[in-house]
Amino acid sequence: MAENRTFRKPTLAEAIIVVLALFLPITIGNIILGYNIILMLLVAGSLASLMAMCIGWRWKEIETSIIKHLDGAMPCVFILFMIGVVVASFIFAGSIPMLIYYGMHMVNPKFLMLCSLLICSVLSVATGSSWTSAGTAGVALMGIAMGLEVPLPPVLGAIVAGAVIGDKLSPLSDTTNLAAMATGVYLYDHIRSMLWTTVPAFIVAAVIYTVYGLTSISGGSLASENVTIMLRQMDQIYNWNILLMIPFVIMIGGALLKYPAVPCMFGASLVAIVLGVYVQGFSFADGVNCLMSGFKVSMASSSGIDPEAISPAVLKLLHRGGLNSMFFTICIVISAYTYTGIAQGAGYFDILLEHLVGKKASQGMTVLIAVISGIFLTIFGGISYIPIIMLGTLFKKPFLRHNLDLSNLSRTCEDTGTMFIACVPWASSGVYYHGVFGVSVLTFAPWIIISFICPVLAVIYGYTGFGMKKISPEEAKRQLAALEAEDSVFV
């Protein structure tokens, strides 16, 4: 029977081939030729399956390994679905738009870069999307910078820095949830762990942007036409009320009380729908429909709003969310875990780690190799999900061998994946920012200061032990044994 069969141990050369089976379809197929990333991940999984068969695996065993790894991904899938629901319902209520509306009023000419960092941070935390933050408030702030004749690269760097730093810390972000899931860490423990690198990076960036702004901007008017139109139209669509903050209070309260994320998100969404009906005057039917397909400005037409007259910037901000918006991300997660399920289950990753890290590497060296691997995966993977899933799978055992809580690993996944991908011109984020701003990523990448500070801090913490949460040797051995049992599917 399959349970009594033994399999040949992979060689290092075979492990390298399995890694190339991931990189070549992504770099050549997706990045260069533009083929769909999901299809390229499935190609990688198919090649990994062929390599598993070379060491004696049969399809039934490959299938079982994939299913076991996907089973661990299901909590993340549930949360990803709920993110779509939360974003749609919060826009329906006016909760997210209100944060943007009042945030835009904070802009001051002498603190344009600092305000860009703060506004985009708040917006991306609220929406869980760095792209939405950069594509809406970021575009408006860029228009302000152009009107004031402020050099664009520093402002764009501050915009993107705020966008990714907020995205990194948001419980609504897909990468935040994915990093927690990939490492088996409770979501809010993961977010707390990220504060060790994110807060210092934020402070350093804020100081640099403030000094640059004070020395570069002498004054001027912020009467940007784009900003004025955007704020006026949002004022027409929504009624602003302090009650609109209740959904955020529910989310934050649930996090502080350590309630499960999915019920808190669902409860906050229901309250948001009620607020949309009673505060904004939208119909209950539209509220229910937006949970599936996202919010549409046409839902406010009963208030006399002409959807055709709404500016593209406002539509880009508000036409978001819903279960449908998360299907692509979920397909990427499932496809990536199909590949990692095969590569991990067949032992290819263990062989790589033996040569990359080894069991005698110091804590600092282990973290350094994880950071370098994460940046390498980010550069050549082209999408942040790849380094997050791969690092979360590859480095659990090395971190546990040093009695490190896995929240240190989940933090490293985002320090190198979520943070650094904005600096890679050919990666998904780099392509997006180039399309939004019409400026080469390389011109403003040096100003995305936090993207470089976070990985450096991760390495410093690894060597010094500062900010590294420890667990007892007994707990580390228990978790290691559990991982060994998971990998030994067929014994």
Short mmCIF file of C-alpha atoms in Angstrom, two decimals, residues 92-95 237-241 244 275-282 303:
data_model
loop_
_atom_site.label_atom_id
_atom_site.label_comp_id
_atom_site.label_asym_id
_atom_site.label_seq_id
_atom_site.Cartn_x
_atom_site.Cartn_y
_atom_site.Cartn_z
CA PHE A 92 -21.32 51.76 1.50
CA ALA A 93 -21.59 53.23 5.01
CA GLY A 94 -19.20 56.09 4.24
CA SER A 95 -16.69 55.02 6.93
CA ILE A 237 -22.47 61.42 -2.12
CA TYR A 238 -22.17 61.03 1.65
CA ASN A 239 -23.51 62.52 4.87
CA TRP A 240 -20.62 62.79 7.35
CA ASN A 241 -21.42 61.60 10.86
CA LEU A 244 -19.62 56.15 10.72
CA LEU A 275 -25.36 52.82 8.77
CA GLY A 276 -25.40 53.03 4.99
CA VAL A 277 -29.18 52.66 5.03
CA TYR A 278 -30.02 55.00 7.92
CA VAL A 279 -27.25 57.62 7.68
CA GLN A 280 -26.68 57.74 3.91
CA GLY A 281 -30.20 56.85 2.80
CA PHE A 282 -29.07 54.03 0.52
CA SER A 303 -29.99 61.33 -3.51
#
